[in-house]
Amino acid sequence: MLFEISNFSVSSEKKEIIRNISLKVNEGEVHVLMGPNGSGKSSLCYGIMGHPKYKTSGSIRLNGKELGEASTDERAKNGLFLAFQHPQEIHGVNVVNISRKAILGEDKKNFDAILKINEDAAKFAKEVGLPEELIKRDLNVGFSGGEKKRAEILQMKLLNPKIIILDEIDSGLDIDGLKTVAEAINSMRDGKHAFIMITHFPRILKYVKPDHVHVISKGKIAASGKHELALQIEKEGYEKLLSKE
């Protein structure tokens, strides 16, 4: 088992958002989280990453290591990665700088590693359709919505994490951008990584076929299934599915 959360709860400002969710993710799998607005999908992912706004309880295990009490930084170092729904603009640092810092820390003399990161950044930028000049600019400053999402995927490829959480990575993308991002995701479905994807619309699932689909409602997993569940939701909406709760 690569990744597992058990009896995991998330609260913010004394309000419980996620209640006792358990989820197991094996190497190579793609798990999709769907659900109505406000159901707690993003809060679940922020809680997994250790966002300071949220209080959590329960277990988070990656490769058998308990991370429930670890800092956000330690969780990232152990292989957790979150691509944000709304990436923030960061002045004074570009995507290569921030990725190099995350990979090498304070090591500024590992010139071979620095060269490889620079080369990989240029290569991956081309793969995800991000103009190379943008990776030299302040991160996300002046980027379009689609460019911000491509920059998130570029960081994903550079950092090479084990568990990749994508919070609505498909929002803001046109059809070409959607296909490019899907190709980047599929390129990492090699049995060494796993994905947890949040989406409202199953259009990206035409290009990234999930192994499991989970519907979050009222802070709990209300239903789980395969790709067909996402197609059912697209056709019928959530009301019929959740009417039995």
XYZ file of C-alpha atoms in Angstrom:
245
model
C 0.000 0.000 0.000
C 1.529 3.292 -1.114
C -0.803 5.722 0.647
C -3.592 5.423 3.182
C -5.736 7.720 5.284
C -7.763 6.167 8.103
C -10.600 7.717 10.128
C -9.416 11.072 8.842
C -11.325 14.180 9.872
C -10.786 17.836 8.973
C -12.182 20.903 10.711
C -11.780 24.653 10.380
C -12.893 27.357 12.818
C -14.496 24.644 15.000
C -16.608 23.403 12.072
C -16.127 19.782 11.068
C -15.812 19.519 7.285
C -14.568 15.954 6.722
C -15.703 13.131 9.018
C -13.807 9.877 9.443
C -12.868 9.237 5.825
C -10.693 6.221 5.003
C -9.018 5.752 1.641
C -6.360 3.387 0.293
C -4.296 4.228 -2.796
C -1.994 1.704 -4.468
C 0.991 2.410 -6.696
C -0.036 3.483 -10.183
C -3.666 4.209 -9.325
C -5.738 7.285 -10.114
C -8.476 8.073 -7.601
C -10.983 10.770 -8.547
C -12.944 12.778 -5.979
C -16.215 14.297 -7.159
C -19.113 15.891 -5.341
C -21.322 18.963 -5.058
C -19.859 22.361 -4.228
C -19.036 22.670 -0.544
C -18.878 18.929 0.052
C -15.340 19.109 1.451
C -13.164 17.863 -1.408
C -10.596 20.661 -1.319
C -10.583 20.742 2.481
C -9.757 17.034 2.498
C -6.740 17.639 0.272
C -5.557 20.654 2.263
C -5.887 18.594 5.423
C -3.791 15.811 3.916
C -1.070 18.351 3.078
C -1.141 19.871 6.567
C -2.495 23.321 5.701
C -2.283 25.384 8.929
C -5.843 26.642 8.503
C -7.200 23.160 9.179
C -7.138 20.872 12.194
C -7.053 17.151 11.469
C -7.306 13.852 13.265
C -6.761 10.286 12.147
C -3.911 8.617 10.304
C -1.972 9.534 7.139
C 0.523 6.911 6.013
C 2.857 7.101 3.020
C 4.982 4.030 2.340
C 4.101 2.899 5.835
C 5.333 6.111 7.479
C 2.890 8.023 9.657
C 2.645 11.698 8.627
C -0.380 12.841 10.604
C 1.712 15.000 12.933
C 4.307 16.045 10.319
C 4.702 19.616 9.091
C 3.641 20.528 5.566
C 7.315 20.738 4.625
C 8.003 17.230 5.930
C 4.983 15.825 4.120
C 6.252 17.325 0.872
C 9.764 15.960 1.463
C 8.285 12.504 1.978
C 6.549 12.641 -1.402
C 3.200 14.435 -1.077
C 2.366 17.091 -3.676
C -0.658 19.345 -4.113
C -1.453 21.293 -7.278
C -3.729 24.141 -6.228
C -7.111 24.989 -7.664
C -6.126 28.669 -7.593
C -2.303 28.908 -7.809
C -0.931 31.993 -6.080
C 1.335 34.590 -7.657
C 4.787 34.561 -6.037
C 6.966 37.587 -6.709
C 10.739 37.328 -6.755
C 11.039 33.619 -7.585
C 10.428 31.594 -10.734
C 9.310 28.004 -11.165
C 12.875 26.737 -11.666
C 14.173 28.521 -8.539
C 11.404 27.261 -6.301
C 11.670 23.705 -7.615
C 15.457 23.692 -7.288
C 15.134 24.878 -3.681
C 12.639 22.138 -2.929
C 14.872 19.462 -4.445
C 18.308 20.565 -3.238
C 17.572 22.675 -0.162
C 20.619 24.763 0.754
C 22.991 22.776 -1.467
C 24.186 25.389 -3.963
C 27.331 23.579 -5.093
C 25.804 20.448 -6.609
C 26.338 21.800 -10.087
C 25.456 18.570 -11.867
C 22.092 18.441 -10.105
C 21.451 22.132 -10.766
C 22.239 21.658 -14.463
C 19.891 18.674 -14.665
C 17.058 20.593 -13.016
C 17.531 23.455 -15.487
C 17.573 21.030 -18.423
C 14.534 19.146 -17.139
C 12.637 22.395 -16.597
C 13.181 23.411 -20.226
C 12.209 19.930 -21.443
C 9.102 19.657 -19.273
C 8.019 23.206 -20.107
C 7.927 22.189 -23.751
C 6.031 19.005 -22.899
C 3.299 20.860 -20.997
C 3.061 23.677 -23.537
C 4.472 26.420 -21.324
C 6.630 28.968 -23.203
C 10.201 28.745 -21.916
C 10.351 32.477 -21.219
C 7.548 32.061 -18.673
C 9.621 29.735 -16.509
C 12.118 32.576 -16.095
C 9.459 35.034 -14.902
C 8.055 35.483 -11.382
C 5.921 32.431 -10.664
C 2.347 32.843 -11.931
C 2.651 36.638 -12.113
C 0.738 37.716 -15.186
C 0.040 34.113 -16.177
C -3.318 33.171 -17.641
C -5.419 30.594 -15.801
C -4.294 27.884 -18.185
C -0.622 28.884 -17.872
C -0.863 28.655 -14.079
C -2.209 25.116 -14.344
C 0.560 24.155 -16.761
C 3.109 25.606 -14.329
C 1.648 23.407 -11.579
C 2.099 20.344 -13.788
C 5.653 21.443 -14.623
C 6.431 21.527 -10.883
C 4.855 18.096 -10.512
C 7.192 16.652 -13.118
C 10.252 18.379 -11.688
C 9.616 17.352 -8.080
C 8.605 13.785 -8.998
C 6.467 13.153 -5.890
C 4.908 9.834 -4.927
C 1.347 10.985 -4.184
C 0.082 13.712 -6.496
C -3.067 15.583 -5.453
C -4.612 17.660 -8.236
C -7.306 20.103 -7.122
C -9.371 20.896 -10.226
C -6.325 20.888 -12.481
C -8.712 20.919 -15.460
C -10.355 24.257 -14.628
C -9.237 27.128 -16.815
C -7.893 24.852 -19.547
C -9.035 24.842 -23.147
C -9.251 21.521 -24.978
C -5.621 21.629 -26.125
C -4.441 22.441 -22.612
C -6.608 19.674 -21.203
C -5.067 17.103 -23.533
C -1.540 18.323 -22.765
C -2.082 18.134 -19.008
C -3.663 14.701 -19.374
C -0.633 13.492 -21.318
C 1.665 14.728 -18.539
C -0.409 12.900 -15.932
C -0.475 9.701 -17.968
C 3.301 9.880 -18.442
C 3.650 9.417 -14.670
C 1.320 6.423 -14.450
C 4.298 4.113 -14.276
C 3.598 2.202 -11.094
C 5.800 4.503 -9.015
C 3.310 7.325 -8.494
C -0.367 7.638 -7.658
C -2.924 10.397 -8.138
C -5.841 11.851 -6.225
C -7.767 14.143 -8.573
C -10.591 16.524 -7.719
C -12.857 17.448 -10.596
C -16.393 18.768 -11.060
C -16.621 17.719 -14.670
C -15.595 14.339 -16.088
C -14.221 15.790 -19.336
C -10.608 15.201 -18.225
C -11.544 11.579 -17.510
C -11.883 11.059 -21.247
C -8.099 11.346 -21.366
C -7.108 10.146 -17.870
C -9.036 6.979 -17.090
C -9.460 6.611 -13.322
C -9.135 3.383 -11.392
C -11.577 4.550 -8.721
C -14.163 7.322 -8.434
C -15.407 8.538 -5.047
C -18.279 10.925 -4.426
C -17.875 13.206 -1.393
C -21.062 14.512 0.197
C -21.551 16.130 3.591
C -17.959 15.389 4.528
C -18.104 11.648 3.846
C -17.573 9.254 0.962
C -21.152 8.690 -0.153
C -20.414 6.395 -3.095
C -17.459 4.707 -4.790
C -17.112 2.993 -8.129
C -15.196 2.826 -11.375
C -15.151 5.158 -14.380
C -18.820 4.372 -15.017
C -19.773 6.241 -11.855
C -18.359 9.469 -13.277
C -20.316 8.909 -16.494
C -23.467 8.330 -14.459
C -22.928 11.616 -12.627
C -22.396 13.459 -15.897
C -25.678 12.071 -17.197
C -27.863 12.251 -14.096
C -26.183 14.734 -11.758
C -25.695 14.195 -8.026
C -29.262 14.484 -6.779
C -30.407 10.997 -7.749
C -27.212 9.373 -6.540
C -27.254 11.144 -3.183
C -31.016 10.927 -2.562
C -30.471 7.682 -0.620
C -28.221 9.337 1.991
